[in-house]
Coordinates of C-alpha atoms and ligand atoms in Angstrom, one line a residue:
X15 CA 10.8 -11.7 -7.7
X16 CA 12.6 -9.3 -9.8
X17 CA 12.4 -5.5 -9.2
X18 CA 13.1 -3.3 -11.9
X19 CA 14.8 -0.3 -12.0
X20 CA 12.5 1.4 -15.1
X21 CA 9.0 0.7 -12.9
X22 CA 9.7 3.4 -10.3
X23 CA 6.6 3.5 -9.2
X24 CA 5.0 5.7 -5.3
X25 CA 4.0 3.6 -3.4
X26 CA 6.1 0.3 -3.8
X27 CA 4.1 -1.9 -5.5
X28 CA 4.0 -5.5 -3.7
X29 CA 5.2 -7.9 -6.2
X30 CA 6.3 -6.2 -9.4
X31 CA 8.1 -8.6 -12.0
X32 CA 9.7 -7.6 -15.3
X33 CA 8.6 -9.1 -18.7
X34 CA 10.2 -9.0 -22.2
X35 CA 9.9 -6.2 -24.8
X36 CA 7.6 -3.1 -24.2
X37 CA 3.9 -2.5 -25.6
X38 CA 3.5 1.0 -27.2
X39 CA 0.8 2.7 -28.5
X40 CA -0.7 6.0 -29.5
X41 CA -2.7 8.0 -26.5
X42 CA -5.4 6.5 -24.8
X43 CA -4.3 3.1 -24.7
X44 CA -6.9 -0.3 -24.9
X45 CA -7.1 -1.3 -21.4
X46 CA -9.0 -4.2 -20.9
X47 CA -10.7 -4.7 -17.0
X48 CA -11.7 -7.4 -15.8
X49 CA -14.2 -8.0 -12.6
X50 CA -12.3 -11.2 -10.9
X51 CA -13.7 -12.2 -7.5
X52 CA -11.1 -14.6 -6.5
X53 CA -8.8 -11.5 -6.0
X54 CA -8.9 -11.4 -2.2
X55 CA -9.4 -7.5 -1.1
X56 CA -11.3 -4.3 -2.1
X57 CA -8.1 -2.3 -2.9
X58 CA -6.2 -5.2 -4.6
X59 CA -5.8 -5.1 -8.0
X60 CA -3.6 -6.9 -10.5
X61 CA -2.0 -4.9 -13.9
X62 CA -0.2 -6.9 -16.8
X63 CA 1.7 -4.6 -19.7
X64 CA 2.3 -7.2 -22.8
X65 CA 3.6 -6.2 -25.9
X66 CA -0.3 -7.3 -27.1
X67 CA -2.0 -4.9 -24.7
X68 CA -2.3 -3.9 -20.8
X69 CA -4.9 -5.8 -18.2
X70 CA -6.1 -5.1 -15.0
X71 CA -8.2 -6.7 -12.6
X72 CA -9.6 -6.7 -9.7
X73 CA -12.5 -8.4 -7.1
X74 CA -14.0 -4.8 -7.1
X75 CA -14.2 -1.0 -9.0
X76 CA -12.4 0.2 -6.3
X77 CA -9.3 -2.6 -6.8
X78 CA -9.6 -1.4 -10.6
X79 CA -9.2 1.8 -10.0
X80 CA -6.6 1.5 -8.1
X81 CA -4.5 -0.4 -10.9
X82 CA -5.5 2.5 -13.1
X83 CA -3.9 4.6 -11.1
X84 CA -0.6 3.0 -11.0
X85 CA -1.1 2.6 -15.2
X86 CA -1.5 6.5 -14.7
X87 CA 2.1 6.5 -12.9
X88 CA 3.5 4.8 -15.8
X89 CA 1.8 6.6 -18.4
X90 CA 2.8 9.9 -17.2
X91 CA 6.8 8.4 -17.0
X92 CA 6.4 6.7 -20.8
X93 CA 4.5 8.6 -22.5
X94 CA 5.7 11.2 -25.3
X95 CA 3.7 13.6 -27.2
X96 CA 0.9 11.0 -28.3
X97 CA 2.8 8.5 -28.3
X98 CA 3.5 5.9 -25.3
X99 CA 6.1 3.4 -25.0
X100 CA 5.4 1.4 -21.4
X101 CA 8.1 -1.8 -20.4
X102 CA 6.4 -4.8 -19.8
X103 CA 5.4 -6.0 -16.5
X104 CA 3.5 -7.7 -14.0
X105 CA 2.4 -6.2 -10.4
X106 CA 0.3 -7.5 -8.0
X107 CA -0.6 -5.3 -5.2
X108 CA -2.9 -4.3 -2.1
X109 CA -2.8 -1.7 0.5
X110 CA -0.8 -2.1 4.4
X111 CA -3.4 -0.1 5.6
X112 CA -7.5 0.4 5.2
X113 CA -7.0 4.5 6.0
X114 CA -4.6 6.4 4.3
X115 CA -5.9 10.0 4.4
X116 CA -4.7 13.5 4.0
X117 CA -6.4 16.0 6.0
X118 CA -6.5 19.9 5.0
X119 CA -7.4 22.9 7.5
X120 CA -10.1 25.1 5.4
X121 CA -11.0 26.7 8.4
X122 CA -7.6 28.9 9.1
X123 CA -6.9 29.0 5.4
X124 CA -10.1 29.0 3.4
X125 CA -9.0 26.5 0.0
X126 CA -11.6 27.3 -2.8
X127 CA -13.2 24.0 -4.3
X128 CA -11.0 24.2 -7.2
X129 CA -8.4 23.4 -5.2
X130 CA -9.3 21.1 -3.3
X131 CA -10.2 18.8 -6.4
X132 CA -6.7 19.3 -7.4
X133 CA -5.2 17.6 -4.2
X134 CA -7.7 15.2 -4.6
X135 CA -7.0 14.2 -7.6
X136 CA -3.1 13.8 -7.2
X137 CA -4.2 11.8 -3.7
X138 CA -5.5 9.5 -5.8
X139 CA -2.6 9.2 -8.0
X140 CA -1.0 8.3 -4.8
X141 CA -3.7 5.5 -3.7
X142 CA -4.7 7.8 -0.7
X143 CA -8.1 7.1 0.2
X144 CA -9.2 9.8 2.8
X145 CA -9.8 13.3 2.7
X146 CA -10.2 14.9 6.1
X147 CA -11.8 17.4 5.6
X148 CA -11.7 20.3 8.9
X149 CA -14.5 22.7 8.4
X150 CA -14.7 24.4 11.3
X151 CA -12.4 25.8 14.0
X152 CA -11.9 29.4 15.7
X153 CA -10.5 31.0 12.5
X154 CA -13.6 30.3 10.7
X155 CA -16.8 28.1 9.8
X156 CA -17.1 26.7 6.9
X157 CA -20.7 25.5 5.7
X158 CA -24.1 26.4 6.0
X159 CA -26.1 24.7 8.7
X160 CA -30.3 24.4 8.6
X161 CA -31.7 27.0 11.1
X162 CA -28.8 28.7 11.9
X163 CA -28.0 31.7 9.2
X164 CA -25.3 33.5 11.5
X165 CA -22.1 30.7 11.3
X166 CA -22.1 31.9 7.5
X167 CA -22.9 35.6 8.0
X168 CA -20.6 36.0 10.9
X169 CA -18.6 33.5 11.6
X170 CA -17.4 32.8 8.1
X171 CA -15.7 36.1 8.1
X172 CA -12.5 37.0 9.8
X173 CA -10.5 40.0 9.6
X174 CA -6.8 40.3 8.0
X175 CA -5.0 41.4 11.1
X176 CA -2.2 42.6 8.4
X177 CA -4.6 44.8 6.0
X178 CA -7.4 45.6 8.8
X179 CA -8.7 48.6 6.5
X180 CA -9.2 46.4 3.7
X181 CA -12.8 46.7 2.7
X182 CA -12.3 42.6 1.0
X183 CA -10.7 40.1 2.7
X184 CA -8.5 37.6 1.0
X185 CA -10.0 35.0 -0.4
X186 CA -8.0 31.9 1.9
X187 CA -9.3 34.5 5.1
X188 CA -13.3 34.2 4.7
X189 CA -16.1 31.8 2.9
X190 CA -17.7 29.2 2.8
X191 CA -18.4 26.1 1.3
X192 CA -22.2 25.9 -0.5
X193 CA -24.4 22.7 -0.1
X194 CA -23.7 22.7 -3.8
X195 CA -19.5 23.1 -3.5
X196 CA -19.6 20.3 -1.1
X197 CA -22.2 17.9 -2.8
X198 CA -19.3 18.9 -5.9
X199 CA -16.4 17.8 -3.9
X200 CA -17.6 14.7 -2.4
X201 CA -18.5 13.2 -5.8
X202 CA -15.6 14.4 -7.1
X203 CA -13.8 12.4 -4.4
X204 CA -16.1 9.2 -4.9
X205 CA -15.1 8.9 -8.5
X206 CA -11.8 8.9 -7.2
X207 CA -12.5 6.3 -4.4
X208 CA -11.9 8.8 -1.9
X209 CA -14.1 9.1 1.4
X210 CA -14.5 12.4 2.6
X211 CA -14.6 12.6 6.5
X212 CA -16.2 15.9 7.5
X213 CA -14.7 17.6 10.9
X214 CA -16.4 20.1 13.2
X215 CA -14.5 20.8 16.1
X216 CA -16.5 20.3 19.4
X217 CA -16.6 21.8 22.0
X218 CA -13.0 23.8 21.9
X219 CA -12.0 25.8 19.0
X220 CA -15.2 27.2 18.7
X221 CA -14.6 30.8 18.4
X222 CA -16.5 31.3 15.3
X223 CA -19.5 29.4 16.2
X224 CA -19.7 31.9 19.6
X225 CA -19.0 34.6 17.6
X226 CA -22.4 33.7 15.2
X227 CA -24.6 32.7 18.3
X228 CA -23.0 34.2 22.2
X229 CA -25.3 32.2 24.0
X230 CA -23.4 29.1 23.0
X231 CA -20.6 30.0 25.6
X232 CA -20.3 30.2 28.9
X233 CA -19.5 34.2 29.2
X234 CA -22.5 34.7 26.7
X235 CA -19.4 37.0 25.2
X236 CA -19.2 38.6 22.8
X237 CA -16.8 37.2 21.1
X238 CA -15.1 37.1 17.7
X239 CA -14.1 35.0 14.6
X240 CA -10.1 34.5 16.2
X241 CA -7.7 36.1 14.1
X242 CA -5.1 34.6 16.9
X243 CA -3.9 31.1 16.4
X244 CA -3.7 28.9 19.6
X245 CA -5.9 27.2 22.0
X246 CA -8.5 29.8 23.3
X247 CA -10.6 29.1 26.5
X248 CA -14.2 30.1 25.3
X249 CA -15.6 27.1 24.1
X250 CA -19.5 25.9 24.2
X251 CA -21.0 26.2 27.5
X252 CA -21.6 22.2 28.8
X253 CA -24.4 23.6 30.9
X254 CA -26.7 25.1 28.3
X255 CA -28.8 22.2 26.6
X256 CA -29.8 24.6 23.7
X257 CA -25.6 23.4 22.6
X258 CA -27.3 20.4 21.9
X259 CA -30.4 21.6 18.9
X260 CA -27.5 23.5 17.7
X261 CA -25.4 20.8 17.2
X262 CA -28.1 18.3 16.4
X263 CA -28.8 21.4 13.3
X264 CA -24.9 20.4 12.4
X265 CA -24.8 16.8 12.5
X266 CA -28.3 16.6 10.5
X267 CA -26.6 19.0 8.0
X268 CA -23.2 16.8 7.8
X269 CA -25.4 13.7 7.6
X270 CA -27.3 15.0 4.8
X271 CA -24.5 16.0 2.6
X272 CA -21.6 12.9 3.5
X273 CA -22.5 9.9 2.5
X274 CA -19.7 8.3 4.5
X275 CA -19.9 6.7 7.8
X276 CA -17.9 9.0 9.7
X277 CA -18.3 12.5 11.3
X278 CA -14.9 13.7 13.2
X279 CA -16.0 15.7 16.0
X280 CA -12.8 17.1 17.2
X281 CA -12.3 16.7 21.0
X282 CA -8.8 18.4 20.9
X283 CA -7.8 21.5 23.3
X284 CA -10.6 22.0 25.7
X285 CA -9.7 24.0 28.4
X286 CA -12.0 23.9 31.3
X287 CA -11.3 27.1 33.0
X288 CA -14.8 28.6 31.7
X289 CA -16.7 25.5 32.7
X290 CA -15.3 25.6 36.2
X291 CA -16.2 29.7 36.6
X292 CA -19.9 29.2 35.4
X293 CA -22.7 27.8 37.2
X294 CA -24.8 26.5 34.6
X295 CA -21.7 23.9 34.0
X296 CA -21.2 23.3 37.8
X297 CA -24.9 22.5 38.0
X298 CA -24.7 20.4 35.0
X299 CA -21.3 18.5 37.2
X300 CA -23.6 18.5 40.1
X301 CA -26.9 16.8 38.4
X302 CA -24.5 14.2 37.2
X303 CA -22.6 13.8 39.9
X304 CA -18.9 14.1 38.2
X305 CA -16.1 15.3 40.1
X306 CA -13.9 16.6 37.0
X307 CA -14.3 19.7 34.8
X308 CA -13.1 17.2 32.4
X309 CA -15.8 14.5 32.8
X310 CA -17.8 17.2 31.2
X311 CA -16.2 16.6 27.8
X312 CA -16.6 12.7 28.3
X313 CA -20.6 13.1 28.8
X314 CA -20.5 15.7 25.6
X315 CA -18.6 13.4 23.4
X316 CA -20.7 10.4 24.6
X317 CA -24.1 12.7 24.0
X318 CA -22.3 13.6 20.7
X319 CA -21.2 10.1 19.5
X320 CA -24.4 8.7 20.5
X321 CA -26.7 11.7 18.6
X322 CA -24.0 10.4 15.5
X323 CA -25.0 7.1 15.9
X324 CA -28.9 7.7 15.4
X325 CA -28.0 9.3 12.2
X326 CA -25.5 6.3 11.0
X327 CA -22.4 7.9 11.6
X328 CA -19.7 6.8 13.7
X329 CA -17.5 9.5 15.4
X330 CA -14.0 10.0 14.9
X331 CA -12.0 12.0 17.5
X332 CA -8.6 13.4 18.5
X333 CA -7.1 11.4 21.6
X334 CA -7.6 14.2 24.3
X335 CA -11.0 12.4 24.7
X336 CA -9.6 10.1 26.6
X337 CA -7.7 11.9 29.0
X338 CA -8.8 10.9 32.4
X339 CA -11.4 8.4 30.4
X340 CA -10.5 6.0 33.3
X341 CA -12.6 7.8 35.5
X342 CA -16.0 7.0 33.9
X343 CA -19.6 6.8 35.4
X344 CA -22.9 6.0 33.7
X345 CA -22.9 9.0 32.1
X346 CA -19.7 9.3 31.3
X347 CA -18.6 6.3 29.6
X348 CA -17.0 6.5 25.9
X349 CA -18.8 4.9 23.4
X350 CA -17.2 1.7 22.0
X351 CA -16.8 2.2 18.6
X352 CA -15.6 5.8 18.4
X353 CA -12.5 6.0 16.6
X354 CA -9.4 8.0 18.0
X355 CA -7.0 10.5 15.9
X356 CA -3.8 9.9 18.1
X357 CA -1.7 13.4 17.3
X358 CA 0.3 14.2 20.0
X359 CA 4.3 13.8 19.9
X360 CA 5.5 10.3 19.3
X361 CA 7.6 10.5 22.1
X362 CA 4.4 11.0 24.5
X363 CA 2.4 8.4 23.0
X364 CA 0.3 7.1 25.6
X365 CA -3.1 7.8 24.4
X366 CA -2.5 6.2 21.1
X367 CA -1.8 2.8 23.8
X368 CA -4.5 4.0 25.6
X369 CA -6.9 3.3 23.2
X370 CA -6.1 0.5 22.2
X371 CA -6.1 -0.6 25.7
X372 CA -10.1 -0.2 25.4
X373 CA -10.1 -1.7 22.4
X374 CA -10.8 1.5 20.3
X375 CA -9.6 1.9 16.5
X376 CA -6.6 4.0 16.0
X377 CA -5.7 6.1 13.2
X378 CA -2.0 7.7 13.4
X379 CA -0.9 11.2 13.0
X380 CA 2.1 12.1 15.9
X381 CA 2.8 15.8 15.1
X382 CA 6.2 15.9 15.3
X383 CA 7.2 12.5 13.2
X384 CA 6.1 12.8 10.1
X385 CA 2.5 13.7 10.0
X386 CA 1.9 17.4 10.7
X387 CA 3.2 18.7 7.5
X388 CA 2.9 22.6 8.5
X389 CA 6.1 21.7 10.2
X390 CA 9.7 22.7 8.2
X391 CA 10.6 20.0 6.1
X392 CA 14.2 21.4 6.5
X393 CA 16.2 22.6 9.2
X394 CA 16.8 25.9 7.0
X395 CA 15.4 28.7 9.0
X396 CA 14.7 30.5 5.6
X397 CA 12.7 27.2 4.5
X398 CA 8.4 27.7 4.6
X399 CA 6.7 26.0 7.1
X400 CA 4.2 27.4 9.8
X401 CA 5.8 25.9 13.2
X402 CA 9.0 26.6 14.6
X403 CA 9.6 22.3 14.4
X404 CA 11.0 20.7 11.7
X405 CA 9.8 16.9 10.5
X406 CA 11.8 16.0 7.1
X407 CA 11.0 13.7 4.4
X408 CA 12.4 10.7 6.4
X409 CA 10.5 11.3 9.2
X410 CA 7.3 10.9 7.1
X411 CA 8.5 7.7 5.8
X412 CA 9.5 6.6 8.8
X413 CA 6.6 7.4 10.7
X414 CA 5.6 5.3 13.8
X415 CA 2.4 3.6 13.1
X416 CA 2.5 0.8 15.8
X417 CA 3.1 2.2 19.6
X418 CA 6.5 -0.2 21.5
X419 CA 4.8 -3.0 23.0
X420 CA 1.5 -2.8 21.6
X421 CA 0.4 -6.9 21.0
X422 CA -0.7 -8.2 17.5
X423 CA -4.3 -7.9 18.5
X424 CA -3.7 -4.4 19.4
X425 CA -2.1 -3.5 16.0
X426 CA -4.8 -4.8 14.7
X427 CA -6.6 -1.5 15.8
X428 CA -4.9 0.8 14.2
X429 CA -6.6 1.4 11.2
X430 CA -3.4 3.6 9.4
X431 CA -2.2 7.2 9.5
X432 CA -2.4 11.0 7.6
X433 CA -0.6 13.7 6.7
X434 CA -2.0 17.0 8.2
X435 CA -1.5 20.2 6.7
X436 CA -2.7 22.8 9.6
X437 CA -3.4 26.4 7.6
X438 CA -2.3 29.4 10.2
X439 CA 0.4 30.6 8.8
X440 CA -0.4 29.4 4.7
X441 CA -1.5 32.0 2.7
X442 CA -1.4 30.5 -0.5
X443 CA -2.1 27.6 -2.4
X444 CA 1.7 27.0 -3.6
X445 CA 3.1 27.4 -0.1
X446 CA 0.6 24.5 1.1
X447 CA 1.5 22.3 -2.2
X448 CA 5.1 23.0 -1.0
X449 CA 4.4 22.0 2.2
X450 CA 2.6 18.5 1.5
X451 CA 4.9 17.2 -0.9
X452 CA 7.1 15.2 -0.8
X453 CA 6.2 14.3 2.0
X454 CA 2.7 13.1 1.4
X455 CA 4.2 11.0 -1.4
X456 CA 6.7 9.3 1.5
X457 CA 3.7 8.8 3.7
X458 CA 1.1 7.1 0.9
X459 CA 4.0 4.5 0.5
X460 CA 4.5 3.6 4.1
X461 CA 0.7 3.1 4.2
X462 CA 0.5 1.5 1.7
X463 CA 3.3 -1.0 1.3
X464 CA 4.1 -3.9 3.1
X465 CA 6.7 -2.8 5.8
X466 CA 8.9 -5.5 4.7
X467 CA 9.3 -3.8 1.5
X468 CA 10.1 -0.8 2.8
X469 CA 13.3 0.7 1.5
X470 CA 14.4 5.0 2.3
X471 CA 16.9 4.8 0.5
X472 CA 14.7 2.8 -2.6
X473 CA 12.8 5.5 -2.3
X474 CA 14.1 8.2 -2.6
X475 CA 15.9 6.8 -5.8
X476 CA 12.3 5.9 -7.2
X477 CA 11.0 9.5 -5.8
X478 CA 13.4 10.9 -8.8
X479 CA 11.1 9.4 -11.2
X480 CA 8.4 10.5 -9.6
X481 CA 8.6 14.0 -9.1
X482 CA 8.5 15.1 -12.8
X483 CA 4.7 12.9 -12.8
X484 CA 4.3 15.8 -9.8
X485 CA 5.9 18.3 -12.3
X486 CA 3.6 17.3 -14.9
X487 CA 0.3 18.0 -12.6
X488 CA 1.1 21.4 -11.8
X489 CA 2.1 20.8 -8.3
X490 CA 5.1 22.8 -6.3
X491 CA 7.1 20.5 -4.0
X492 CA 10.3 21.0 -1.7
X493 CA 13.4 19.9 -3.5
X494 CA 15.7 20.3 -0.6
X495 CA 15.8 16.3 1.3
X496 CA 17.2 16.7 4.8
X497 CA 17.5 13.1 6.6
Ligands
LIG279 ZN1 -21.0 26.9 30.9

């Protein structure tokens, strides 16, 4: 196999081999695509640059389009004015990993559509393949839902703590997305080969949805679209089966306007302390005979999951749902085909074992190694970033995707990883661009390419290439590498 230097190409392609002489042409060039079924995997794809023309194929659109994407990388590197001069080459490629998302926070920072097609479309560029889309949280809700007019007129709306006599919010503080925006975006990401995954955040980090309908909590409130960031205590009252027509309103809502087959439902940062003071939830422990506070989410995520399920979705949710899982009744039990966002620090990874143990699907995003890109990328107090931690470009390319110990039928589990960009403290669309690269760029590579392949040092050599394709797309990144 011979590398070239000239084909720096994000992610490292799997086999990539050099050819004689160059094919050039004048903007668009002929590509010819070919449908080839003995080309084992979806994603797989195979591109040839001849002086005589450029091929790609592929078992499926999706493989095609993914070889069109890396003739994109070149393109943008060897192309001048309307004229194109590409090197000749062969690569034959396929993805590490089936799930290779990005997820963005529209609930504390409200993105407008616009751009959200923007990081959509450089994901692609990047053979990402997820968008994770969180829609709903304390700071905000994000889309209408059947029945229930108030999570739009009240709980989309949040007021600037900074400019609290400011008769308009900014734009990234309040709004929502339309049936139309969203039917927009997730056929903008389909073309793109991009599944959307839709989040609302059950049944903590609800502020928003208490502060449209009180009678959802515990207190019965009142309470307020959160302008403080943190984990807050009023969350939807596990006692009160009228939760459960308002969240059978969401996920008939979601299921209408996703295609895809999964619904993340959150499951992250649920304190109990509200569930324990009121006595519809201690009834509710009592009828069902649970010792816990926490058993309480258990039985909600398994009522959840299984509502999901008569709609064909399949939940996904973050790994606090499995804290004290081992203590499961009848009632209790979680369902066997959830799939579990593992988030926490790497260095306390036991969920992420944990579910593995019970033979759950995993994706990867530990917060503090790689992943949670709100996080400094730079030690540099003066740097942006919304947390006090830092996690650098190395970190994201050397982000642990397999837990120590875990066997190979474990491994087989983890389905791959994301970068999160959390929105509290962004307040404009540069400062998250800023944020995500590039470090997303370091993460699509390790999720895509074979680990054996893997090279830091490689990349960041190719990553000098790269940037100026990231230049050309109108998109601010952090210049300053810190190991
Ligand atoms: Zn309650």
């Amino acid at each position: 196999m011979k590398k070239t230097e000239h084909i720096a190409l994000v992610p490292q392609p799997a086999r990539v081999e050099a050819g004689e002489g160059s094919y050039t042409c004048t903007l668009p060039p002929k590509v010819a695509e070919r449908i080839d079924p003995s080309i084992t995997g979806n994603e797989a794809y195979h591109l040839t640059v001849k002086p005589d023309g450029i091929t790609i194929s592929a078992s499926s659109d999706t493989g095609i389009f993914h070889g069109r994407q890396t003739l994109r990388q070149l393109l943008m590197t060897g192309t001048e004015g309307s004229q194109c001069l590409l090197p000749c080459v062969e690569i034959s490629d396929s993805p590490r990993f089936p799930w290779r998302g990005f997820m963005l926070d529209c609930s504390r920072h409200f993105y407008l559509p616009k751009f959200i097609k923007k990081m959509l479309d450089v994901c692609a560029l990047h053979h990402l393949n997820v968008f994770h889309w969180h829609l709903s949280d304390d700071q905000g809700w994000r889309f209408p839902v059947d029945g229930y007019p108030k999570l739009i007129e009240v709980g989309s709306k949040r007021v600037n703590p900074h400019y609290p006599n400011t008769a308009e919010p900014k734009h990234w503080e309040s709004g929502f997305y339309t049936e139309d925006d969203i039917r927009d975006i997730v056929a903008y990401a389909a073309e793109r080969h991009i599944l959307v995954i839709p989040e609302v955040d059950l049944p903590g980090h609800t502020s928003a949805a208490l502060a449209a309908y009180p009678e959802l909590g515990c207190t019965g409130g009142p309470y307020e679209v959160e302008i403080r960031y943190g984990v807050m205590d009023d969350i939807l009252c596990a006692g009160n089966d009228a939760i459960f027509d308002f969240i059978e309103a969401v996920f008939s809502t979601l299921a209408r306007l996703f295609p895809g087959p999964y619904v993340h439902i959150g499951g992250d940062e649920a304190p109990t302390t509200r569930w324990e003071a009121c006595p519809k939830c201690r009834a509710r422990m009592k009828a069902l005979g649970l010792s816990l506070p926490r058993q309480l989410q258990h039985w909600l995520t398994a009522r959840f999951a299984a509502m999901l399920a008569k709609h064909g979705k399949t939940a996904v949710c973050w790994d606090e749902v499995l804290e004290d899982s081992d203590k499961a009744t009848a009632d209790t039990a979680l369902p066997k085909n959830i799939t579990i966002m593992y988030w926490r620090s790497w260095l306390g990874a036991k969920p992420a074992l944990q579910a593995v143990e019970q033979g759950l699907p995993l994706v990867m995003t530990p917060c503090n190694h790689g992943s949670y890109l709100n996080f400094s990328q730079t030690h540099d107090p003066g740097d942006a970033g919304s947390h006090p931690e830092c996690s650098t470009l190395h970190d994201s390319y050397t982000i642990p995707l397999y837990y120590p110990g875990m066997t190979d039928e474990q491994k087989k589990l983890v389905r791959g990883g994301q970068g999160n960009l959390w929105g509290e403290l962004i307040n404009n669309d540069k400062n998250a661009e800023y944020l995500l690269f590039p470090r997303l760029c370091a993460l699509a590579e390790v999720l895509w390419t074979e680990e054996s392949l893997q090279n830091y040092d490689d990349f960041q050599k190719r990553l000098q290439t790269h940037l100026p394709r990231l230049d050309t797309l109108g998109v601010l990144y952090c210049r300053s590498v810190e190991e």
